Coordinates of C-alpha atoms in Angstrom, one line a residue:
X1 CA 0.0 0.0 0.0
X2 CA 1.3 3.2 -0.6
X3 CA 1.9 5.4 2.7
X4 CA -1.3 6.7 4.0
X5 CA -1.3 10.7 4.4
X6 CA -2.7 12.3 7.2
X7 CA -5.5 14.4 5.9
X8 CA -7.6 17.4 7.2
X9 CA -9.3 18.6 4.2
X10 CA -12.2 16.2 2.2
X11 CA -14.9 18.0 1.0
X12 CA -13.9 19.3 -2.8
X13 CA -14.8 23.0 -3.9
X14 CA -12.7 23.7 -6.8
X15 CA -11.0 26.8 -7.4
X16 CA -9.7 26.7 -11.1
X17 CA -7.1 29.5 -12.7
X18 CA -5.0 29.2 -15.7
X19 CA -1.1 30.5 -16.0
X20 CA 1.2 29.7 -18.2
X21 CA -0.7 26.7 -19.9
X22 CA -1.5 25.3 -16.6
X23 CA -4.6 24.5 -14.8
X24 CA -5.0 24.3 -11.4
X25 CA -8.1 23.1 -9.3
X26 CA -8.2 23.7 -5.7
X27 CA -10.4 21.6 -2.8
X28 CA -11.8 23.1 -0.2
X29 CA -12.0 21.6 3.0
X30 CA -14.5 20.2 5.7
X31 CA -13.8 20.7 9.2
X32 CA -15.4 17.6 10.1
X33 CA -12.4 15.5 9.3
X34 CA -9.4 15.8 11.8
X35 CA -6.0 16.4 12.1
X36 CA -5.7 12.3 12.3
X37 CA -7.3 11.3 9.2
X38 CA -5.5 9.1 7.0
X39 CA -5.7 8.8 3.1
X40 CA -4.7 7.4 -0.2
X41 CA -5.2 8.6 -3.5
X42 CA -6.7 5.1 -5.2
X43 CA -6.7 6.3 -8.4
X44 CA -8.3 7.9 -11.7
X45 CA -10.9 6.0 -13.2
X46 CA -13.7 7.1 -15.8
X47 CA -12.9 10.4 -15.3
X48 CA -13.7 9.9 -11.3
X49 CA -11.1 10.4 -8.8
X50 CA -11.0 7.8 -6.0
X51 CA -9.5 8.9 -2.8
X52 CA -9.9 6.2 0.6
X53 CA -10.1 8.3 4.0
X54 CA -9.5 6.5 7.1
X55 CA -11.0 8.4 11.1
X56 CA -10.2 6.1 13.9
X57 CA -12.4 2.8 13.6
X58 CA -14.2 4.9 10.3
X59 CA -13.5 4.0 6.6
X60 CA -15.0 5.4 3.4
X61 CA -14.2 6.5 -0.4
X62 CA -14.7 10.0 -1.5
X63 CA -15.5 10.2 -5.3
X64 CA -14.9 13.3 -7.1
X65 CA -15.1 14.6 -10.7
X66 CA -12.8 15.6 -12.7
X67 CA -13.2 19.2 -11.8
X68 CA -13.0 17.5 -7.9
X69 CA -16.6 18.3 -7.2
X70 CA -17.8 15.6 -4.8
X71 CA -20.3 13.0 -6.4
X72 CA -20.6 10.5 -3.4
X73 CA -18.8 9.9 0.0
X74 CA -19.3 5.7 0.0
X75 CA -18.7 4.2 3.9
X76 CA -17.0 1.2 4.2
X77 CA -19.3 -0.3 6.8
X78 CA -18.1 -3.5 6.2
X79 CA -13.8 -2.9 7.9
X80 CA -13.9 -4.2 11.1
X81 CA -12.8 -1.7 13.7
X82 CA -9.0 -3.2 14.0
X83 CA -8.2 -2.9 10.4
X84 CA -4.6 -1.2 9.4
X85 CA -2.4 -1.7 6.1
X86 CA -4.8 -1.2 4.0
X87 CA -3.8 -1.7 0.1
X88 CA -5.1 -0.8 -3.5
X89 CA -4.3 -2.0 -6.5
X90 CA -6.3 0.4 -9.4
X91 CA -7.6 -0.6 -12.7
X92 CA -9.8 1.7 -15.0
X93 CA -12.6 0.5 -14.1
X94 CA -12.5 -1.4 -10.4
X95 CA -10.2 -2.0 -8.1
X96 CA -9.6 -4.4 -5.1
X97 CA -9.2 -3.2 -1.7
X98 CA -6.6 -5.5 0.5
X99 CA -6.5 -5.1 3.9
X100 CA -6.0 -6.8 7.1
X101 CA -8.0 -7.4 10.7
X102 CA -7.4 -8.6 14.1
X103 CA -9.5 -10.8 16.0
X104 CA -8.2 -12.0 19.4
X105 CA -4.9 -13.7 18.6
X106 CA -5.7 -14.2 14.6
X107 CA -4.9 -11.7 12.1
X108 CA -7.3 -12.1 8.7
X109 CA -6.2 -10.7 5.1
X110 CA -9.1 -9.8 3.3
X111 CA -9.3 -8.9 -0.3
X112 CA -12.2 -7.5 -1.9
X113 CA -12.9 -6.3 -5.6
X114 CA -15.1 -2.9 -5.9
X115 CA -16.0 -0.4 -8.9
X116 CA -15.5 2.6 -9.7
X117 CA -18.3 3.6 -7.6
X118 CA -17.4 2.2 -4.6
X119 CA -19.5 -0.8 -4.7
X120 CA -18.8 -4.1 -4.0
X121 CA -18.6 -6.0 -7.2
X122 CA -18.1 -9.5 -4.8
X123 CA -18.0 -9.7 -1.4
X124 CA -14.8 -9.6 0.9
X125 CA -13.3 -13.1 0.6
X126 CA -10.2 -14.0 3.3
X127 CA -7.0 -14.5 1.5
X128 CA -5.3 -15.8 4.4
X129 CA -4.5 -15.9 8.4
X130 CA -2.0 -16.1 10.8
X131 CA -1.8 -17.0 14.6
X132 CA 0.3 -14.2 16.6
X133 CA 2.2 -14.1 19.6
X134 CA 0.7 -11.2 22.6
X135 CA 2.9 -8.3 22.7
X136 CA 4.4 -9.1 19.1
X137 CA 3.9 -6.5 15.9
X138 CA 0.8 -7.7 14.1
X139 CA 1.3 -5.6 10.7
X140 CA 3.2 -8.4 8.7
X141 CA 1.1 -8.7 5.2
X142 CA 2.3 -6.5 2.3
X143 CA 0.7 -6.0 -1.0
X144 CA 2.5 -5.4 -4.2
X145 CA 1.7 -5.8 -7.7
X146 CA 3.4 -5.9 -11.1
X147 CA 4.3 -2.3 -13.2
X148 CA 1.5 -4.1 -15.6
X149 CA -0.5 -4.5 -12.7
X150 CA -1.5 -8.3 -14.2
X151 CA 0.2 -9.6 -11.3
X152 CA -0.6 -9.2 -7.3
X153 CA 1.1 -10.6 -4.3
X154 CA 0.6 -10.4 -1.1
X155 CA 3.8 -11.4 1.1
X156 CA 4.0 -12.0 5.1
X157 CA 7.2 -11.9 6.7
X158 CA 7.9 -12.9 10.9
X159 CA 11.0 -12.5 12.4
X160 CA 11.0 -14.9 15.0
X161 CA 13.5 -17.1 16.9
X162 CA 16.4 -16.0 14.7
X163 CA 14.2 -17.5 11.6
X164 CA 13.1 -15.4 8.6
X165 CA 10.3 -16.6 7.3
X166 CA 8.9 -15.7 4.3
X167 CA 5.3 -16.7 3.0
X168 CA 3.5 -15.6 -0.6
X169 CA 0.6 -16.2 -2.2
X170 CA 0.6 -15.1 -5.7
X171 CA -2.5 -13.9 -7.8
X172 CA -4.0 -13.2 -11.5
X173 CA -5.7 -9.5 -12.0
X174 CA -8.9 -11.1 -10.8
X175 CA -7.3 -12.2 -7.6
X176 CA -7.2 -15.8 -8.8
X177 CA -4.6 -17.3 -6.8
X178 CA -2.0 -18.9 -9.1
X179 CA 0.9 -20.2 -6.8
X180 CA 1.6 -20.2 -2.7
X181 CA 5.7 -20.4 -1.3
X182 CA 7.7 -19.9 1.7
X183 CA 11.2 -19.1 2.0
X184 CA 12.7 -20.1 5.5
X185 CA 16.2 -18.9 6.1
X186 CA 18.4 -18.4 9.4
X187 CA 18.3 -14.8 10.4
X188 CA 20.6 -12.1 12.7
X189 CA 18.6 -8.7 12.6
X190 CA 21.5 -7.1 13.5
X191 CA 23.5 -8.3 10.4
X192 CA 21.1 -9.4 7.9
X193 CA 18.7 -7.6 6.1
X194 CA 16.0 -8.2 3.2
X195 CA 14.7 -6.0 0.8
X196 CA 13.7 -4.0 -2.2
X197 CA 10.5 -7.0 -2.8
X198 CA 9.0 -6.4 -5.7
X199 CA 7.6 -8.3 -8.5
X200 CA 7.7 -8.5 -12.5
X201 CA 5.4 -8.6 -15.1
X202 CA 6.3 -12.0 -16.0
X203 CA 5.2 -12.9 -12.0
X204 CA 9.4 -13.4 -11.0
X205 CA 9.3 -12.5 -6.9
X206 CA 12.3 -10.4 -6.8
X207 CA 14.3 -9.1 -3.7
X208 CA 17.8 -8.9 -2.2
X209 CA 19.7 -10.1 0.7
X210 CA 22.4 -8.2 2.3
X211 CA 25.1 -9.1 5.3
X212 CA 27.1 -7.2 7.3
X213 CA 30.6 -8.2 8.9
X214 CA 30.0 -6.6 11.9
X215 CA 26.9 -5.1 14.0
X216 CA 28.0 -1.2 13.2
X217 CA 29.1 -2.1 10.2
X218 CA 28.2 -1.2 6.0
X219 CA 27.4 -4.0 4.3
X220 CA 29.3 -6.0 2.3
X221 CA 27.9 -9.1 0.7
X222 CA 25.3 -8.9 -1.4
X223 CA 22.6 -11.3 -3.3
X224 CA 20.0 -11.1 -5.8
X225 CA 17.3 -13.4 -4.9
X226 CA 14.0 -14.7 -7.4
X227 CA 11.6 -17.3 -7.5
X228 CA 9.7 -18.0 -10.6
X229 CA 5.8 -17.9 -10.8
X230 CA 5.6 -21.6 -11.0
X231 CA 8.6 -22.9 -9.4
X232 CA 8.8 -23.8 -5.3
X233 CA 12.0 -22.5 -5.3
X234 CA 14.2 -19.1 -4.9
X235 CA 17.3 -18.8 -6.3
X236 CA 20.1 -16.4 -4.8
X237 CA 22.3 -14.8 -7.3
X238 CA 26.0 -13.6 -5.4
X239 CA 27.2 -10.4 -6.6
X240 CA 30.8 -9.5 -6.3
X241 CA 31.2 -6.0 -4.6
X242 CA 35.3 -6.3 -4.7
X243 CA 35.8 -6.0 -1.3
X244 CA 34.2 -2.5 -1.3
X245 CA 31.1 -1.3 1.0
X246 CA 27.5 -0.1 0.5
X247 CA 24.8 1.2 2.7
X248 CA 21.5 1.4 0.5
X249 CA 20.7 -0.9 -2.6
X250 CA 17.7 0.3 -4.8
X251 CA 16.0 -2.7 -6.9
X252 CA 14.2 -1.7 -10.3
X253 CA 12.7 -3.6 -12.8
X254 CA 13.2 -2.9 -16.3
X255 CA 10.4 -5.3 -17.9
X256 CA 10.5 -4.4 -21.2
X257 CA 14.4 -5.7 -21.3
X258 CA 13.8 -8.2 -18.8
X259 CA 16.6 -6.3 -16.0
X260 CA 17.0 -6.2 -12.9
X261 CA 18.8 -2.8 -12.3
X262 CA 20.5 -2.6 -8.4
X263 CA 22.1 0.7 -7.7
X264 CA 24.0 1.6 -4.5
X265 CA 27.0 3.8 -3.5
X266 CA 29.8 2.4 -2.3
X267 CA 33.2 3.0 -0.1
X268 CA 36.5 1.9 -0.2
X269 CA 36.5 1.5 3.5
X270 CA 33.9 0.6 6.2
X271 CA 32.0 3.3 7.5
X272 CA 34.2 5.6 5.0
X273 CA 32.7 8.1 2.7
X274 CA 31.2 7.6 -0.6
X275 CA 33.5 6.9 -3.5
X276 CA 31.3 6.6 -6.2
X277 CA 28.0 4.6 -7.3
X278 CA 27.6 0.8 -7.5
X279 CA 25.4 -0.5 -10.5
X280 CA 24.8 -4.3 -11.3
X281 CA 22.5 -5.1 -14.1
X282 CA 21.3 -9.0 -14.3
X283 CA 19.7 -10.3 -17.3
X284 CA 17.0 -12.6 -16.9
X285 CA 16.4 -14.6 -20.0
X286 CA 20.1 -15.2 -19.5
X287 CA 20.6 -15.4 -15.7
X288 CA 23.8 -13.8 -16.3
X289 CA 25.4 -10.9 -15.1
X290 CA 25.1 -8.2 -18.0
X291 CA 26.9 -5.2 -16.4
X292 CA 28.6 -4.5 -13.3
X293 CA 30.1 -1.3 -13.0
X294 CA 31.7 0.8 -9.7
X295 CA 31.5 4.6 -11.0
X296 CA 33.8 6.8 -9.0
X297 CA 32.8 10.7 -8.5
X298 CA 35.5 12.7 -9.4
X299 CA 36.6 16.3 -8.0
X300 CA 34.9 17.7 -10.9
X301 CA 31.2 16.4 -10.2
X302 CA 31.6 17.2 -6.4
X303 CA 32.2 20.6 -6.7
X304 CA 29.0 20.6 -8.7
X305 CA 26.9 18.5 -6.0
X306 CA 28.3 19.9 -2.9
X307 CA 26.6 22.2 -0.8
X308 CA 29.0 22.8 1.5
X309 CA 32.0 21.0 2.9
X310 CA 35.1 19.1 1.9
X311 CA 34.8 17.7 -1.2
X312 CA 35.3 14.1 -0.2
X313 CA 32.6 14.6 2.1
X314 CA 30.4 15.8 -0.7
X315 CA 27.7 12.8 -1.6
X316 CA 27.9 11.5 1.9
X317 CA 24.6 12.7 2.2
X318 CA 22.9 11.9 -1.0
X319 CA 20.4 9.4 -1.0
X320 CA 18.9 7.4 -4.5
X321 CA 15.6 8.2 -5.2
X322 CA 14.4 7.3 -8.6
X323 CA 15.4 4.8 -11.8
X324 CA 14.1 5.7 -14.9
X325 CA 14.6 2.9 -17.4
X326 CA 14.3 4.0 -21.0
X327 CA 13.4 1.5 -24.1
X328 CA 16.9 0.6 -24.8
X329 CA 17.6 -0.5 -21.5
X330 CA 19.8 2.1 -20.2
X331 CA 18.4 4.7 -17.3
X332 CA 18.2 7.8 -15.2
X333 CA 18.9 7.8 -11.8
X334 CA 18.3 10.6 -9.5
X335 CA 19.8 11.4 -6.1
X336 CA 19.6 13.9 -3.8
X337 CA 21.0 15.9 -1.0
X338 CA 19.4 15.2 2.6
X339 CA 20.4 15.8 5.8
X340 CA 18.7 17.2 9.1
X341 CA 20.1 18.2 12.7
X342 CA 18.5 19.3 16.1
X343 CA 15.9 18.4 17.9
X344 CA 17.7 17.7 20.9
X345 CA 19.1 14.8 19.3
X346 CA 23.0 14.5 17.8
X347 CA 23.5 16.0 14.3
X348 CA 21.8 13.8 11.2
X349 CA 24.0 10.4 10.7
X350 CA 23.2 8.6 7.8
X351 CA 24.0 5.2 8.5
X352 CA 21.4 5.5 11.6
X353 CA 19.0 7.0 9.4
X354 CA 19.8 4.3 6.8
X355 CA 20.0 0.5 9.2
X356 CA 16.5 1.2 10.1
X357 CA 14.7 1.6 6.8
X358 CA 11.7 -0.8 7.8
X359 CA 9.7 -1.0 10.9
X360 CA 10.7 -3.7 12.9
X361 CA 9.7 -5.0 16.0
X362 CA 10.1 -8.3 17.7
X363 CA 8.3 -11.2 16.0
X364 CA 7.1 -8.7 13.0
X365 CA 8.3 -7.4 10.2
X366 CA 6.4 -4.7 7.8
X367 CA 8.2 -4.0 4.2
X368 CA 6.6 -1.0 2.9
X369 CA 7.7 -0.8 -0.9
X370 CA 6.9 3.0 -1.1
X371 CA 8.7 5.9 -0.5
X372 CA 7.5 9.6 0.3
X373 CA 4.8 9.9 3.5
X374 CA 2.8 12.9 4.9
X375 CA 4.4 13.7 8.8
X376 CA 1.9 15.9 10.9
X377 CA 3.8 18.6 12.6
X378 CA 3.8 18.0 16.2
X379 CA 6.7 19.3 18.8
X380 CA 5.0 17.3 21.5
X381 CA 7.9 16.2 23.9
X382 CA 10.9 18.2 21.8
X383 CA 13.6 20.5 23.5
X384 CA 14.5 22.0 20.6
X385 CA 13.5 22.1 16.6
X386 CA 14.6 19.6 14.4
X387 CA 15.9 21.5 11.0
X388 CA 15.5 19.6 7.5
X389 CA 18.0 20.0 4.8
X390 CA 16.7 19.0 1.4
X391 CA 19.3 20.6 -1.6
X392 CA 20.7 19.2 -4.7
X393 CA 19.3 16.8 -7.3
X394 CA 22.2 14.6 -9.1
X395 CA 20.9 12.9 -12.2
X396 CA 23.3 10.4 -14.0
X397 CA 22.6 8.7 -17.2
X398 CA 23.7 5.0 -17.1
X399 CA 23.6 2.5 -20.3
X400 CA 22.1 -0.7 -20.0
X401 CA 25.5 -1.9 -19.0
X402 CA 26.1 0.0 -16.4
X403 CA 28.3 2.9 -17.6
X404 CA 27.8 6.8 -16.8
X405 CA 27.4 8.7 -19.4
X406 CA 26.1 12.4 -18.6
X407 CA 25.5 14.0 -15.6
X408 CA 23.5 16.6 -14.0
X409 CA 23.0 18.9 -10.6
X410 CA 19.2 20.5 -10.5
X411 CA 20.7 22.7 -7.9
X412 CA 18.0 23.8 -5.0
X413 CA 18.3 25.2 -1.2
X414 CA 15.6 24.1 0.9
X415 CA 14.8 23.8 4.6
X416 CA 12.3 23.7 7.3
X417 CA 12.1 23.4 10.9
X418 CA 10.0 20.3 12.4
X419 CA 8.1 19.3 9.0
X420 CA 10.0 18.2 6.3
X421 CA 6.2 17.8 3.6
X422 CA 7.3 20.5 1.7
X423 CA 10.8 19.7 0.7
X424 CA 12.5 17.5 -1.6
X425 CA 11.0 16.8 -5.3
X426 CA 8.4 14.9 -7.4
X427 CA 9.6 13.7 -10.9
X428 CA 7.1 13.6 -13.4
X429 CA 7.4 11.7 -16.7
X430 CA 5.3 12.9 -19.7
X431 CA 6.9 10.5 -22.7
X432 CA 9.4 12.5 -23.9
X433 CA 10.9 14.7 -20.5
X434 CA 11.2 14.3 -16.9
X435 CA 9.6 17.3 -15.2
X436 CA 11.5 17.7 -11.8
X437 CA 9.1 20.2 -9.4
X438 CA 9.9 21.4 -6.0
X439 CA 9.1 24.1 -4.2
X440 CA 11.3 27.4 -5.2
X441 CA 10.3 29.8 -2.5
X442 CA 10.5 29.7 1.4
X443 CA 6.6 30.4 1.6
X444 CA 6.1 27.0 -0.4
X445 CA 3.6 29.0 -3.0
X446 CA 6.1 28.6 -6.0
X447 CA 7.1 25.3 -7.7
X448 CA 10.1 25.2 -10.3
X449 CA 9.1 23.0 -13.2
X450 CA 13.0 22.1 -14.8
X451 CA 12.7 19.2 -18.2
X452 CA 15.4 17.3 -18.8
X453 CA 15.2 14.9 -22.1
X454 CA 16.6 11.8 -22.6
X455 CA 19.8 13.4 -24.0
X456 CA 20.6 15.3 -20.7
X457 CA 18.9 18.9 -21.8
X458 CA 17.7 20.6 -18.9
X459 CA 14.9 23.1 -19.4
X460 CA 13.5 25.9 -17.0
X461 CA 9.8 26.0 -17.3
X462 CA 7.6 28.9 -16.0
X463 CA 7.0 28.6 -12.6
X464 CA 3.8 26.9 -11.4
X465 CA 2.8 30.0 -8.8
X466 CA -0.7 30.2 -6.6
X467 CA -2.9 33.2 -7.8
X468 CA -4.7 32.1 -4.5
X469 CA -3.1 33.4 -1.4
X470 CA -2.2 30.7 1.5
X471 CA -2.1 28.3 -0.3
X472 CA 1.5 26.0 0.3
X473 CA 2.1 23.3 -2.1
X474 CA 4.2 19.7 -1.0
X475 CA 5.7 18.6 -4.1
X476 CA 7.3 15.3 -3.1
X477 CA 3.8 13.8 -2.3
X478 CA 2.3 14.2 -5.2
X479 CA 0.5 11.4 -7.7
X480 CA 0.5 11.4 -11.0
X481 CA -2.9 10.3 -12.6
X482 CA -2.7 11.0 -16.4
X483 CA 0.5 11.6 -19.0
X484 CA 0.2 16.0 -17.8
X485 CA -2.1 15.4 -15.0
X486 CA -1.0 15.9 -10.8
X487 CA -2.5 15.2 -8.1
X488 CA -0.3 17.5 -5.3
X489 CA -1.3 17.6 -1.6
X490 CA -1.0 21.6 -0.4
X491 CA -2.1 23.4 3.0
X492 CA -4.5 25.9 3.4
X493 CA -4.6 27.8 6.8
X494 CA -3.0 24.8 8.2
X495 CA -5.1 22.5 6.5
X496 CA -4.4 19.5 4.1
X497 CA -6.1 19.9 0.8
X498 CA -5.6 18.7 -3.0
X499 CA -4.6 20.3 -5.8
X500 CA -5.5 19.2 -9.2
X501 CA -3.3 20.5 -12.1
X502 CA -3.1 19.5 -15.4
X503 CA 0.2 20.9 -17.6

């Protein structure tokens, strides 16, 4: 599922104004709806937009227009009140809501397939269920589907006893179930991890295993692991690293080429500071290694990324964000520059921010395969502000080997203090460019719209700029329903509302 956003704002008045070949539709807001609502944007269908919003023990599905007028709030009477993880995977014209329950001691997963009205099409049918432990995490199912969306799977994972164990179920696009696995491996939490799960067109379970030598350690063995649709077993592919470190990997699936594109930087020495970027391409119909490739940044591209510092010190706080594969196999990758400090706490570090990407807890373990998540500002308990650094955008172009080829900074300064919504970026791909927008102004009322094409030509847009005062766009959260249409969450006198624009 992706992140649920805390929400404020429901009811849809539209505001519409035109600039620059831009159109942009406000909502309004009803004060009914707290400062703890939750929501996700489920998606565009027959020109309806389909938004879930979650109050407590409350569940329904606001439908709007496509000038986000309200047509119908539908309540889902039928969620139990201890329902959490609640998933969507969108088609054009239904959709199936996946979510999960607990009863006493027994969790349920529940699946069931609705329209674009909100109306049950069949009724909820349990997928599966699991006894837990008292006093252990009890959010351990995770949906995820294929970039097709032909493919769903729904995953558990339990950390237990030193034991990783791994269950799926995989399904059809009509929730047919087409194969069940498990995957039981040893397991040291404080050395071990597994992640990036995701899953191909073709069905392949894809994720990858890393070790570390030592508990405050980088990592430094590394292995690609897949499991076909119809085979029982899950094959771990080794990948040499050299004898060099890494601290993040980033899985992508290039189905078109039948990839599977890793990226990570990398060190010459534990706990040492980035040399360069890692990328290992494996080829499927092959199951060979088609590129492997360490990159190192020179002098010249640090001066151009740092913000401030020694220029060895000068990625040590980038972090991937994005692959972009192209037809021909090779890709864009995107990085950026993200620190924080404060907050009574010591200065930002990122291999704490980095060896707890998941939530854990004893006896549970929740992947969540999405980045970007709405944080309510609260200084409840804080001594002092926490500042939040979000600068520079690196974008490399990388061949379908693995080789750099050029290079670009989108250079920004942002900060804030406590709430970091309103940083960072949102890339949006039209076909032929990659619009990168982010907020250009400290009052979060301007967005810089930069193109680059696939050749590396970066173009400054006009600025996409509020004609409505108090209004404060967050960039990084936004959802892309159509080839030039945005969805981007923005505040209103502190409350959360939408706005539609279509470029």
């Amino acid at each position: 599922m992706r992140p649920i956003y805390h929400l404020l704002s429901i009811s849809f008045l539209f505001i519409s104004l035109v600039t620059k070949g831009q159109t942009i539709k406000y909502s309004d807001f009803d004060r009914e709806d707290s400062r703890d609502i939750n929501f996700e944007i489920i998606g565009k269908m027959n020109n309806k937009v389909l938004v879930y919003k979650n109050i407590r023990w409350k569940h329904k599905i606001d439908i709007y227009d496509n000038d986000m007028n309200t047509l119908e709030t539908v309540k889902l009477d039928f969620v139990p009140e201890k329902t959490f993880n609640i998933d969507f995977v969108a088609y054009p014209g239904y959709f199936f809501m996946i979510y999960q329950y607990q009863k006493g001691t027994i969790l349920h997963c529940m699946a069931v397939k609705m329209d674009d009205n909100a109306r049950q099409l069949l009724p909820p049918v349990e997928i599966d269920t699991t006894r837990i432990p008292i006093l252990t995490d009890n959010k351990i199912y995770t949906t995820i589907s294929s970039e097709d969306r032909q493919k769903i799977m729904i995953f558990k994972i339990q950390t237990r006893y030193q034991k990783f164990n791994l269950a799926t179920m995989l399904f059809d696009n009509q929730m047919q179930l087409i194969n069940r696995n498990r995957f039981l491996a040893e397991y040291n939490d404080r050395r071990e991890s597994y992640d990036n799960f995701q899953l191909a067109n073709d069905g392949n379970f894809i994720f990858t295993y890393s070790k570390q030598s030592g508990y405050r350690d980088n990592y430094n063995l590394l292995s690609l692991i897949t499991k076909a649709p119809q085979s029982d077993s899950f094959n771990a592919a080794p990948i040499e690293l050299e004898e060099k470190y890494w601290d993040e990997v980033k899985l992508k699936i290039d189905n078109r080429n039948n990839h599977y594109i890793l990226n990570s930087f990398y060190y010459k020495k534990n706990r040492g500071s980035i040399e360069g970027l890692f990328t290992y391409i494996y080829d499927k119909a092959t199951e060979q290694t088609l590129g492997s490739q360490f990159t190192i940044f020179y002098d010249s591209i640090r001066a151009e990324a740092k913000r401030t510092g020694m220029l060895r010190f000068a990625f040590d706080n980038f972090f991937i964000r994005q692959v972009i594969v192209k037809g021909d196999g090779s890709f864009i990758l995107t990085a950026e520059d993200y620190s924080n400090d404060g907050g009574g706490n010591s200065p930002f570090n990122r291999y704490d921010y980095l060896y707890n990407p998941y939530s854990y807890y004893p006896g549970g373990y929740y992947y969540n395969p999405y980045s970007g998540y709405y944080r309510p500002l609260s200084n409840y308990g804080r001594q002092s502000a926490t500042r939040y650094y979000s600068d520079n955008i690196l974008v490399l172009n990388i061949s379908k080997t693995g080789v750099p080829g050029w290079s670009k900074v989108i250079r920004k300064s942002q900060f804030d203090d406590d709430d970091e919504n309103f940083l960072s970026f949102f890339a949006m791909t039209n076909g032929n460019e990659i619009h990168f927008l982010f907020n250009d102004d400290k009052k979060n009322q301007i967005i810089s719209n930069q193109g680059l094409t696939p050749d590396g030509i970066l173009t400054r847009y006009p600025t996409l700029k509020s004609q409505q005062k108090g209004y404060e766009f967050m960039p990084a959260l936004s959802k892309q329903i159509g080839t030039r249409q945005l969805i981007i969450p923005c505040t209103y006198r502190n409350n959360i509302c939408f706005a539609k624009v279509d470029f």
